[in-house]
Amino acid sequence: MTYMVNNRIHVTPGYEETFEARFRARAGEIDQQPGFVAMRVLRPQGNQAPYIVETEWESQDAFRAWVGSDDFKRAHANPMPKEAFGEGGGIEQFEVVEGTVAVGSR
Ligand code: HEM
């Protein structure tokens, strides 16, 4: 059963490019983390919505192990300034109940 953890981040207008550039230049160590399945950075379309960093794991334990890892610390060691982020957001966790993917990507 896969497990999804989304981090919702309100990025202050004017900081979007920097925020996205950081993710493009990320170290990419998560790609090698045991139990990691996928991640996406979602840019909001429309008013007031936060960016979402969506991550998928083989289990909640796999996610927890990453959060406790040096890789996680390194990925967040040099944060953007406080004013780059707005109030609210934060993480939300889900068990995947059911789903499908296009036949061509199986
Ligand atoms: C409020 C605290 C957090 C903020 C503001 C934040 C923001 C960021 C930023 C800007 C980056 C790009 C790397 C860089 O800046 O050098 C990053 C990396 C990342 N963050 Fe966060 N993050 C936070 C906590 C979390 C949490 C709890 C998760 C769990 C879903 C998460 C998921 C990720 C992932 C998957 C990466 C890419 C890591 C890699 O490629 O190795 N972040 N984060």
PDB file of N, CA and C in Angstrom, residues 1-105:
ATOM      1  N   MET A   1       0.864  -1.200   0.000  1.00  0.00           N
ATOM      2  CA  MET A   1       0.000   0.000   0.000  1.00  0.00           C
ATOM      3  C   MET A   1       0.892   1.239   0.000  1.00  0.00           C
ATOM      4  N   THR A   2       0.822   2.065  -1.037  1.00  0.00           N
ATOM      5  CA  THR A   2       1.697   3.233  -1.017  1.00  0.00           C
ATOM      6  C   THR A   2       1.143   4.309  -0.089  1.00  0.00           C
ATOM      7  N   TYR A   3       2.029   5.234   0.233  1.00  0.00           N
ATOM      8  CA  TYR A   3       1.760   6.268   1.233  1.00  0.00           C
ATOM      9  C   TYR A   3       2.178   7.599   0.635  1.00  0.00           C
ATOM     10  N   MET A   4       1.321   8.601   0.770  1.00  0.00           N
ATOM     11  CA  MET A   4       1.620   9.904   0.171  1.00  0.00           C
ATOM     12  C   MET A   4       1.777  10.950   1.268  1.00  0.00           C
ATOM     13  N   VAL A   5       2.786  11.778   1.124  1.00  0.00           N
ATOM     14  CA  VAL A   5       2.954  12.912   2.038  1.00  0.00           C
ATOM     15  C   VAL A   5       3.135  14.164   1.190  1.00  0.00           C
ATOM     16  N   ASN A   6       2.258  15.126   1.413  1.00  0.00           N
ATOM     17  CA  ASN A   6       2.324  16.383   0.669  1.00  0.00           C
ATOM     18  C   ASN A   6       2.738  17.496   1.614  1.00  0.00           C
ATOM     19  N   ASN A   7       3.669  18.312   1.160  1.00  0.00           N
ATOM     20  CA  ASN A   7       4.030  19.509   1.929  1.00  0.00           C
ATOM     21  C   ASN A   7       3.460  20.713   1.186  1.00  0.00           C
ATOM     22  N   ARG A   8       2.546  21.417   1.823  1.00  0.00           N
ATOM     23  CA  ARG A   8       1.895  22.582   1.202  1.00  0.00           C
ATOM     24  C   ARG A   8       2.640  23.830   1.637  1.00  0.00           C
ATOM     25  N   ILE A   9       3.145  24.597   0.666  1.00  0.00           N
ATOM     26  CA  ILE A   9       3.993  25.749   0.986  1.00  0.00           C
ATOM     27  C   ILE A   9       3.455  27.004   0.294  1.00  0.00           C
ATOM     28  N   HIS A  10       3.075  27.994   1.091  1.00  0.00           N
ATOM     29  CA  HIS A  10       2.661  29.292   0.543  1.00  0.00           C
ATOM     30  C   HIS A  10       3.922  30.109   0.269  1.00  0.00           C
ATOM     31  N   VAL A  11       4.182  30.354  -1.010  1.00  0.00           N
ATOM     32  CA  VAL A  11       5.380  31.105  -1.399  1.00  0.00           C
ATOM     33  C   VAL A  11       4.977  32.560  -1.644  1.00  0.00           C
ATOM     34  N   THR A  12       5.679  33.473  -1.013  1.00  0.00           N
ATOM     35  CA  THR A  12       5.391  34.902  -1.157  1.00  0.00           C
ATOM     36  C   THR A  12       5.588  35.325  -2.613  1.00  0.00           C
ATOM     37  N   PRO A  13       4.602  36.106  -3.168  1.00  0.00           N
ATOM     38  CA  PRO A  13       4.772  36.600  -4.543  1.00  0.00           C
ATOM     39  C   PRO A  13       6.140  37.266  -4.722  1.00  0.00           C
ATOM     40  N   GLY A  14       6.808  36.919  -5.802  1.00  0.00           N
ATOM     41  CA  GLY A  14       8.151  37.441  -6.045  1.00  0.00           C
ATOM     42  C   GLY A  14       9.233  36.404  -5.750  1.00  0.00           C
ATOM     43  N   TYR A  15       8.899  35.391  -4.944  1.00  0.00           N
ATOM     44  CA  TYR A  15       9.884  34.355  -4.594  1.00  0.00           C
ATOM     45  C   TYR A  15       9.657  33.048  -5.365  1.00  0.00           C
ATOM     46  N   GLU A  16       8.654  33.041  -6.261  1.00  0.00           N
ATOM     47  CA  GLU A  16       8.312  31.773  -6.938  1.00  0.00           C
ATOM     48  C   GLU A  16       9.487  31.224  -7.743  1.00  0.00           C
ATOM     49  N   GLU A  17      10.139  32.110  -8.499  1.00  0.00           N
ATOM     50  CA  GLU A  17      11.225  31.625  -9.365  1.00  0.00           C
ATOM     51  C   GLU A  17      12.366  31.026  -8.564  1.00  0.00           C
ATOM     52  N   THR A  18      12.705  31.715  -7.472  1.00  0.00           N
ATOM     53  CA  THR A  18      13.776  31.209  -6.609  1.00  0.00           C
ATOM     54  C   THR A  18      13.385  29.856  -6.030  1.00  0.00           C
ATOM     55  N   PHE A  19      12.147  29.777  -5.563  1.00  0.00           N
ATOM     56  CA  PHE A  19      11.650  28.530  -4.972  1.00  0.00           C
ATOM     57  C   PHE A  19      11.747  27.379  -5.981  1.00  0.00           C
ATOM     58  N   GLU A  20      11.261  27.622  -7.187  1.00  0.00           N
ATOM     59  CA  GLU A  20      11.277  26.562  -8.205  1.00  0.00           C
ATOM     60  C   GLU A  20      12.707  26.204  -8.612  1.00  0.00           C
ATOM     61  N   ALA A  21      13.559  27.235  -8.699  1.00  0.00           N
ATOM     62  CA  ALA A  21      14.956  26.998  -9.088  1.00  0.00           C
ATOM     63  C   ALA A  21      15.662  26.105  -8.069  1.00  0.00           C
ATOM     64  N   ARG A  22      15.335  26.286  -6.788  1.00  0.00           N
ATOM     65  CA  ARG A  22      15.949  25.460  -5.745  1.00  0.00           C
ATOM     66  C   ARG A  22      15.604  23.996  -5.971  1.00  0.00           C
ATOM     67  N   PHE A  23      14.356  23.754  -6.341  1.00  0.00           N
ATOM     68  CA  PHE A  23      13.974  22.362  -6.576  1.00  0.00           C
ATOM     69  C   PHE A  23      14.616  21.807  -7.838  1.00  0.00           C
ATOM     70  N   ARG A  24      14.794  22.666  -8.860  1.00  0.00           N
ATOM     71  CA  ARG A  24      15.459  22.166 -10.078  1.00  0.00           C
ATOM     72  C   ARG A  24      16.908  21.811  -9.785  1.00  0.00           C
ATOM     73  N   ALA A  25      17.508  22.562  -8.847  1.00  0.00           N
ATOM     74  CA  ALA A  25      18.937  22.363  -8.547  1.00  0.00           C
ATOM     75  C   ALA A  25      19.146  21.439  -7.352  1.00  0.00           C
ATOM     76  N   ARG A  26      18.092  20.796  -6.883  1.00  0.00           N
ATOM     77  CA  ARG A  26      18.203  20.009  -5.650  1.00  0.00           C
ATOM     78  C   ARG A  26      19.216  18.883  -5.821  1.00  0.00           C
ATOM     79  N   ALA A  27      19.737  18.433  -4.690  1.00  0.00           N
ATOM     80  CA  ALA A  27      20.793  17.421  -4.713  1.00  0.00           C
ATOM     81  C   ALA A  27      20.291  16.107  -5.298  1.00  0.00           C
ATOM     82  N   GLY A  28      19.004  15.832  -5.125  1.00  0.00           N
ATOM     83  CA  GLY A  28      18.447  14.618  -5.718  1.00  0.00           C
ATOM     84  C   GLY A  28      18.751  13.357  -4.947  1.00  0.00           C
ATOM     85  N   GLU A  29      19.164  13.509  -3.710  1.00  0.00           N
ATOM     86  CA  GLU A  29      19.519  12.318  -2.937  1.00  0.00           C
ATOM     87  C   GLU A  29      18.296  11.490  -2.574  1.00  0.00           C
ATOM     88  N   ILE A  30      17.160  12.146  -2.508  1.00  0.00           N
ATOM     89  CA  ILE A  30      15.935  11.414  -2.159  1.00  0.00           C
ATOM     90  C   ILE A  30      15.673  10.289  -3.163  1.00  0.00           C
ATOM     91  N   ASP A  31      16.137  10.488  -4.388  1.00  0.00           N
ATOM     92  CA  ASP A  31      15.898   9.486  -5.443  1.00  0.00           C
ATOM     93  C   ASP A  31      16.474   8.118  -5.067  1.00  0.00           C
ATOM     94  N   GLN A  32      17.461   8.131  -4.165  1.00  0.00           N
ATOM     95  CA  GLN A  32      18.099   6.866  -3.777  1.00  0.00           C
ATOM     96  C   GLN A  32      17.641   6.370  -2.411  1.00  0.00           C
ATOM     97  N   GLN A  33      16.706   7.072  -1.799  1.00  0.00           N
ATOM     98  CA  GLN A  33      16.251   6.705  -0.451  1.00  0.00           C
ATOM     99  C   GLN A  33      15.435   5.408  -0.504  1.00  0.00           C
ATOM    100  N   PRO A  34      15.739   4.415   0.382  1.00  0.00           N
ATOM    101  CA  PRO A  34      14.943   3.179   0.381  1.00  0.00           C
ATOM    102  C   PRO A  34      13.456   3.476   0.611  1.00  0.00           C
ATOM    103  N   GLY A  35      12.589   2.863  -0.185  1.00  0.00           N
ATOM    104  CA  GLY A  35      11.153   3.040  -0.011  1.00  0.00           C
ATOM    105  C   GLY A  35      10.588   4.276  -0.683  1.00  0.00           C
ATOM    106  N   PHE A  36      11.472   5.107  -1.286  1.00  0.00           N
ATOM    107  CA  PHE A  36      10.993   6.278  -2.025  1.00  0.00           C
ATOM    108  C   PHE A  36      10.425   5.826  -3.362  1.00  0.00           C
ATOM    109  N   VAL A  37       9.259   6.391  -3.748  1.00  0.00           N
ATOM    110  CA  VAL A  37       8.652   6.023  -5.036  1.00  0.00           C
ATOM    111  C   VAL A  37       8.712   7.181  -6.031  1.00  0.00           C
ATOM    112  N   ALA A  38       8.252   8.378  -5.627  1.00  0.00           N
ATOM    113  CA  ALA A  38       8.181   9.491  -6.576  1.00  0.00           C
ATOM    114  C   ALA A  38       7.967  10.806  -5.845  1.00  0.00           C
ATOM    115  N   MET A  39       8.315  11.898  -6.500  1.00  0.00           N
ATOM    116  CA  MET A  39       7.925  13.207  -5.987  1.00  0.00           C
ATOM    117  C   MET A  39       7.625  14.148  -7.139  1.00  0.00           C
ATOM    118  N   ARG A  40       6.789  15.150  -6.857  1.00  0.00           N
ATOM    119  CA  ARG A  40       6.462  16.180  -7.837  1.00  0.00           C
ATOM    120  C   ARG A  40       6.350  17.500  -7.106  1.00  0.00           C
ATOM    121  N   VAL A  41       6.762  18.567  -7.766  1.00  0.00           N
ATOM    122  CA  VAL A  41       6.535  19.911  -7.236  1.00  0.00           C
ATOM    123  C   VAL A  41       5.414  20.518  -8.073  1.00  0.00           C
ATOM    124  N   LEU A  42       4.307  20.887  -7.417  1.00  0.00           N
ATOM    125  CA  LEU A  42       3.109  21.367  -8.117  1.00  0.00           C
ATOM    126  C   LEU A  42       2.967  22.875  -7.934  1.00  0.00           C
ATOM    127  N   ARG A  43       2.940  23.588  -9.068  1.00  0.00           N
ATOM    128  CA  ARG A  43       2.775  25.056  -9.040  1.00  0.00           C
ATOM    129  C   ARG A  43       1.282  25.387  -9.048  1.00  0.00           C
ATOM    130  N   PRO A  44       0.809  26.209  -8.085  1.00  0.00           N
ATOM    131  CA  PRO A  44      -0.621  26.498  -8.027  1.00  0.00           C
ATOM    132  C   PRO A  44      -1.102  27.296  -9.231  1.00  0.00           C
ATOM    133  N   GLN A  45      -2.309  26.968  -9.685  1.00  0.00           N
ATOM    134  CA  GLN A  45      -2.980  27.735 -10.726  1.00  0.00           C
ATOM    135  C   GLN A  45      -4.208  28.344 -10.065  1.00  0.00           C
ATOM    136  N   GLY A  46      -4.295  29.624 -10.010  1.00  0.00           N
ATOM    137  CA  GLY A  46      -5.441  30.239  -9.349  1.00  0.00           C
ATOM    138  C   GLY A  46      -5.028  30.884  -8.050  1.00  0.00           C
ATOM    139  N   ASN A  47      -5.976  31.538  -7.445  1.00  0.00           N
ATOM    140  CA  ASN A  47      -5.685  32.414  -6.303  1.00  0.00           C
ATOM    141  C   ASN A  47      -5.384  31.673  -5.015  1.00  0.00           C
ATOM    142  N   GLN A  48      -4.415  32.163  -4.293  1.00  0.00           N
ATOM    143  CA  GLN A  48      -4.216  31.812  -2.884  1.00  0.00           C
ATOM    144  C   GLN A  48      -3.771  30.377  -2.624  1.00  0.00           C
ATOM    145  N   ALA A  49      -3.687  29.553  -3.651  1.00  0.00           N
ATOM    146  CA  ALA A  49      -3.338  28.164  -3.378  1.00  0.00           C
ATOM    147  C   ALA A  49      -1.833  28.045  -3.137  1.00  0.00           C
ATOM    148  N   PRO A  50      -1.427  27.141  -2.255  1.00  0.00           N
ATOM    149  CA  PRO A  50       0.005  26.947  -2.028  1.00  0.00           C
ATOM    150  C   PRO A  50       0.645  26.053  -3.094  1.00  0.00           C
ATOM    151  N   TYR A  51       1.949  26.107  -3.216  1.00  0.00           N
ATOM    152  CA  TYR A  51       2.691  25.058  -3.924  1.00  0.00           C
ATOM    153  C   TYR A  51       2.506  23.767  -3.127  1.00  0.00           C
ATOM    154  N   ILE A  52       2.574  22.646  -3.825  1.00  0.00           N
ATOM    155  CA  ILE A  52       2.560  21.360  -3.123  1.00  0.00           C
ATOM    156  C   ILE A  52       3.767  20.544  -3.560  1.00  0.00           C
ATOM    157  N   VAL A  53       4.534  20.102  -2.573  1.00  0.00           N
ATOM    158  CA  VAL A  53       5.592  19.121  -2.843  1.00  0.00           C
ATOM    159  C   VAL A  53       4.980  17.773  -2.483  1.00  0.00           C
ATOM    160  N   GLU A  54       4.703  16.991  -3.519  1.00  0.00           N
ATOM    161  CA  GLU A  54       3.988  15.728  -3.328  1.00  0.00           C
ATOM    162  C   GLU A  54       5.004  14.595  -3.332  1.00  0.00           C
ATOM    163  N   THR A  55       4.992  13.779  -2.298  1.00  0.00           N
ATOM    164  CA  THR A  55       5.935  12.656  -2.262  1.00  0.00           C
ATOM    165  C   THR A  55       5.170  11.340  -2.076  1.00  0.00           C
ATOM    166  N   GLU A  56       5.690  10.293  -2.695  1.00  0.00           N
ATOM    167  CA  GLU A  56       5.052   8.967  -2.611  1.00  0.00           C
ATOM    168  C   GLU A  56       6.083   7.958  -2.098  1.00  0.00           C
ATOM    169  N   TRP A  57       5.625   7.093  -1.174  1.00  0.00           N
ATOM    170  CA  TRP A  57       6.502   6.147  -0.469  1.00  0.00           C
ATOM    171  C   TRP A  57       5.899   4.762  -0.465  1.00  0.00           C
ATOM    172  N   GLU A  58       6.748   3.759  -0.231  1.00  0.00           N
ATOM    173  CA  GLU A  58       6.216   2.399  -0.108  1.00  0.00           C
ATOM    174  C   GLU A  58       5.471   2.214   1.204  1.00  0.00           C
ATOM    175  N   SER A  59       5.790   3.059   2.207  1.00  0.00           N
ATOM    176  CA  SER A  59       5.141   2.926   3.518  1.00  0.00           C
ATOM    177  C   SER A  59       5.365   4.204   4.321  1.00  0.00           C
ATOM    178  N   GLN A  60       4.613   4.370   5.391  1.00  0.00           N
ATOM    179  CA  GLN A  60       4.838   5.526   6.263  1.00  0.00           C
ATOM    180  C   GLN A  60       6.226   5.435   6.911  1.00  0.00           C
ATOM    181  N   ASP A  61       6.646   4.212   7.237  1.00  0.00           N
ATOM    182  CA  ASP A  61       7.972   4.045   7.837  1.00  0.00           C
ATOM    183  C   ASP A  61       9.078   4.544   6.916  1.00  0.00           C
ATOM    184  N   ALA A  62       8.915   4.298   5.609  1.00  0.00           N
ATOM    185  CA  ALA A  62       9.928   4.762   4.650  1.00  0.00           C
ATOM    186  C   ALA A  62      10.005   6.285   4.675  1.00  0.00           C
ATOM    187  N   PHE A  63       8.841   6.954   4.725  1.00  0.00           N
ATOM    188  CA  PHE A  63       8.826   8.418   4.807  1.00  0.00           C
ATOM    189  C   PHE A  63       9.518   8.883   6.092  1.00  0.00           C
ATOM    190  N   ARG A  64       9.168   8.243   7.206  1.00  0.00           N
ATOM    191  CA  ARG A  64       9.744   8.651   8.503  1.00  0.00           C
ATOM    192  C   ARG A  64      11.257   8.486   8.512  1.00  0.00           C
ATOM    193  N   ALA A  65      11.723   7.415   7.894  1.00  0.00           N
ATOM    194  CA  ALA A  65      13.174   7.176   7.853  1.00  0.00           C
ATOM    195  C   ALA A  65      13.863   8.293   7.078  1.00  0.00           C
ATOM    196  N   TRP A  66      13.231   8.747   5.982  1.00  0.00           N
ATOM    197  CA  TRP A  66      13.835   9.837   5.208  1.00  0.00           C
ATOM    198  C   TRP A  66      13.870  11.127   6.029  1.00  0.00           C
ATOM    199  N   VAL A  67      12.754  11.437   6.720  1.00  0.00           N
ATOM    200  CA  VAL A  67      12.710  12.673   7.519  1.00  0.00           C
ATOM    201  C   VAL A  67      13.800  12.655   8.606  1.00  0.00           C
ATOM    202  N   GLY A  68      14.123  11.457   9.100  1.00  0.00           N
ATOM    203  CA  GLY A  68      15.163  11.352  10.125  1.00  0.00           C
ATOM    204  C   GLY A  68      16.569  11.252   9.556  1.00  0.00           C
ATOM    205  N   SER A  69      16.703  11.294   8.237  1.00  0.00           N
ATOM    206  CA  SER A  69      18.006  11.034   7.610  1.00  0.00           C
ATOM    207  C   SER A  69      18.854  12.287   7.421  1.00  0.00           C
ATOM    208  N   ASP A  70      20.136  12.076   7.196  1.00  0.00           N
ATOM    209  CA  ASP A  70      21.030  13.195   6.876  1.00  0.00           C
ATOM    210  C   ASP A  70      20.662  13.821   5.536  1.00  0.00           C
ATOM    211  N   ASP A  71      20.112  13.012   4.620  1.00  0.00           N
ATOM    212  CA  ASP A  71      19.690  13.544   3.318  1.00  0.00           C
ATOM    213  C   ASP A  71      18.627  14.622   3.505  1.00  0.00           C
ATOM    214  N   PHE A  72      17.663  14.357   4.386  1.00  0.00           N
ATOM    215  CA  PHE A  72      16.609  15.345   4.631  1.00  0.00           C
ATOM    216  C   PHE A  72      17.244  16.614   5.195  1.00  0.00           C
ATOM    217  N   LYS A  73      18.144  16.447   6.151  1.00  0.00           N
ATOM    218  CA  LYS A  73      18.805  17.618   6.759  1.00  0.00           C
ATOM    219  C   LYS A  73      19.549  18.415   5.703  1.00  0.00           C
ATOM    220  N   ARG A  74      20.281  17.713   4.852  1.00  0.00           N
ATOM    221  CA  ARG A  74      21.044  18.413   3.806  1.00  0.00           C
ATOM    222  C   ARG A  74      20.116  19.150   2.838  1.00  0.00           C
ATOM    223  N   ALA A  75      18.969  18.523   2.507  1.00  0.00           N
ATOM    224  CA  ALA A  75      18.035  19.145   1.554  1.00  0.00           C
ATOM    225  C   ALA A  75      17.400  20.413   2.125  1.00  0.00           C
ATOM    226  N   HIS A  76      17.439  20.561   3.452  1.00  0.00           N
ATOM    227  CA  HIS A  76      16.793  21.719   4.095  1.00  0.00           C
ATOM    228  C   HIS A  76      17.775  22.533   4.925  1.00  0.00           C
ATOM    229  N   ALA A  77      19.070  22.337   4.670  1.00  0.00           N
ATOM    230  CA  ALA A  77      20.099  22.951   5.528  1.00  0.00           C
ATOM    231  C   ALA A  77      20.270  24.448   5.283  1.00  0.00           C
ATOM    232  N   ASN A  78      19.893  24.889   4.092  1.00  0.00           N
ATOM    233  CA  ASN A  78      20.198  26.269   3.719  1.00  0.00           C
ATOM    234  C   ASN A  78      18.897  26.936   3.255  1.00  0.00           C
ATOM    235  N   PRO A  79      17.952  27.151   4.202  1.00  0.00           N
ATOM    236  CA  PRO A  79      16.604  27.557   3.803  1.00  0.00           C
ATOM    237  C   PRO A  79      16.538  28.947   3.171  1.00  0.00           C
ATOM    238  N   MET A  80      15.488  29.165   2.412  1.00  0.00           N
ATOM    239  CA  MET A  80      15.208  30.500   1.881  1.00  0.00           C
ATOM    240  C   MET A  80      14.817  31.405   3.055  1.00  0.00           C
ATOM    241  N   PRO A  81      14.910  32.757   2.869  1.00  0.00           N
ATOM    242  CA  PRO A  81      14.573  33.650   3.993  1.00  0.00           C
ATOM    243  C   PRO A  81      13.121  33.496   4.426  1.00  0.00           C
ATOM    244  N   LYS A  82      12.892  33.783   5.694  1.00  0.00           N
ATOM    245  CA  LYS A  82      11.555  33.644   6.284  1.00  0.00           C
ATOM    246  C   LYS A  82      10.470  34.336   5.469  1.00  0.00           C
ATOM    247  N   GLU A  83      10.799  35.522   4.949  1.00  0.00           N
ATOM    248  CA  GLU A  83       9.775  36.307   4.238  1.00  0.00           C
ATOM    249  C   GLU A  83       9.368  35.670   2.894  1.00  0.00           C
ATOM    250  N   ALA A  84      10.108  34.620   2.500  1.00  0.00           N
ATOM    251  CA  ALA A  84       9.758  33.928   1.251  1.00  0.00           C
ATOM    252  C   ALA A  84       8.494  33.078   1.412  1.00  0.00           C
ATOM    253  N   PHE A  85       8.103  32.814   2.668  1.00  0.00           N
ATOM    254  CA  PHE A  85       6.972  31.913   2.921  1.00  0.00           C
ATOM    255  C   PHE A  85       5.866  32.620   3.686  1.00  0.00           C
ATOM    256  N   GLY A  86       4.622  32.257   3.339  1.00  0.00           N
ATOM    257  CA  GLY A  86       3.471  32.810   4.042  1.00  0.00           C
ATOM    258  C   GLY A  86       3.008  31.888   5.152  1.00  0.00           C
ATOM    259  N   GLU A  87       1.977  32.326   5.858  1.00  0.00           N
ATOM    260  CA  GLU A  87       1.381  31.537   6.942  1.00  0.00           C
ATOM    261  C   GLU A  87       0.645  30.323   6.380  1.00  0.00           C
ATOM    262  N   GLY A  88       0.467  29.322   7.210  1.00  0.00           N
ATOM    263  CA  GLY A  88      -0.351  28.165   6.833  1.00  0.00           C
ATOM    264  C   GLY A  88       0.463  27.121   6.099  1.00  0.00           C
ATOM    265  N   GLY A  89      -0.218  26.209   5.454  1.00  0.00           N
ATOM    266  CA  GLY A  89       0.466  25.122   4.776  1.00  0.00           C
ATOM    267  C   GLY A  89       0.863  24.046   5.775  1.00  0.00           C
ATOM    268  N   GLY A  90       1.912  23.293   5.422  1.00  0.00           N
ATOM    269  CA  GLY A  90       2.338  22.200   6.287  1.00  0.00           C
ATOM    270  C   GLY A  90       2.065  20.855   5.629  1.00  0.00           C
ATOM    271  N   ILE A  91       2.359  19.793   6.361  1.00  0.00           N
ATOM    272  CA  ILE A  91       2.256  18.487   5.719  1.00  0.00           C
ATOM    273  C   ILE A  91       0.929  17.789   5.983  1.00  0.00           C
ATOM    274  N   GLU A  92       0.546  16.973   5.009  1.00  0.00           N
ATOM    275  CA  GLU A  92      -0.648  16.139   5.130  1.00  0.00           C
ATOM    276  C   GLU A  92      -0.259  14.743   4.635  1.00  0.00           C
ATOM    277  N   GLN A  93      -0.792  13.713   5.283  1.00  0.00           N
ATOM    278  CA  GLN A  93      -0.381  12.338   4.976  1.00  0.00           C
ATOM    279  C   GLN A  93      -1.596  11.495   4.586  1.00  0.00           C
ATOM    280  N   PHE A  94      -1.396  10.615   3.609  1.00  0.00           N
ATOM    281  CA  PHE A  94      -2.504   9.805   3.088  1.00  0.00           C
ATOM    282  C   PHE A  94      -2.046   8.376   2.827  1.00  0.00           C
ATOM    283  N   GLU A  95      -2.935   7.436   3.122  1.00  0.00           N
ATOM    284  CA  GLU A  95      -2.777   6.082   2.590  1.00  0.00           C
ATOM    285  C   GLU A  95      -3.457   6.054   1.228  1.00  0.00           C
ATOM    286  N   VAL A  96      -2.847   5.384   0.277  1.00  0.00           N
ATOM    287  CA  VAL A  96      -3.468   5.270  -1.040  1.00  0.00           C
ATOM    288  C   VAL A  96      -4.441   4.089  -1.003  1.00  0.00           C
ATOM    289  N   VAL A  97      -5.701   4.359  -1.252  1.00  0.00           N
ATOM    290  CA  VAL A  97      -6.733   3.333  -1.165  1.00  0.00           C
ATOM    291  C   VAL A  97      -6.846   2.572  -2.478  1.00  0.00           C
ATOM    292  N   GLU A  98      -6.817   3.310  -3.585  1.00  0.00           N
ATOM    293  CA  GLU A  98      -7.047   2.709  -4.893  1.00  0.00           C
ATOM    294  C   GLU A  98      -6.519   3.683  -5.922  1.00  0.00           C
ATOM    295  N   GLY A  99      -6.207   3.214  -7.102  1.00  0.00           N
ATOM    296  CA  GLY A  99      -5.745   4.105  -8.163  1.00  0.00           C
ATOM    297  C   GLY A  99      -5.446   3.331  -9.420  1.00  0.00           C
ATOM    298  N   THR A 100      -5.018   4.041 -10.437  1.00  0.00           N
ATOM    299  CA  THR A 100      -4.608   3.395 -11.679  1.00  0.00           C
ATOM    300  C   THR A 100      -3.647   4.330 -12.409  1.00  0.00           C
ATOM    301  N   VAL A 101      -2.950   3.818 -13.388  1.00  0.00           N
ATOM    302  CA  VAL A 101      -2.113   4.641 -14.261  1.00  0.00           C
ATOM    303  C   VAL A 101      -2.393   4.232 -15.698  1.00  0.00           C
ATOM    304  N   ALA A 102      -2.043   5.114 -16.622  1.00  0.00           N
ATOM    305  CA  ALA A 102      -2.288   4.828 -18.037  1.00  0.00           C
ATOM    306  C   ALA A 102      -1.604   3.520 -18.435  1.00  0.00           C
ATOM    307  N   VAL A 103      -2.237   2.787 -19.299  1.00  0.00           N
ATOM    308  CA  VAL A 103      -1.713   1.476 -19.719  1.00  0.00           C
ATOM    309  C   VAL A 103      -0.264   1.597 -20.196  1.00  0.00           C
ATOM    310  N   GLY A 104       0.023   2.667 -20.954  1.00  0.00           N
ATOM    311  CA  GLY A 104       1.354   2.850 -21.514  1.00  0.00           C
ATOM    312  C   GLY A 104       2.447   3.073 -20.481  1.00  0.00           C
ATOM    313  N   SER A 105       2.093   3.487 -19.269  1.00  0.00           N
ATOM    314  CA  SER A 105       3.159   3.733 -18.285  1.00  0.00           C
ATOM    315  C   SER A 105       3.266   2.634 -17.240  1.00  0.00           C
TER     316      SER A 105
END
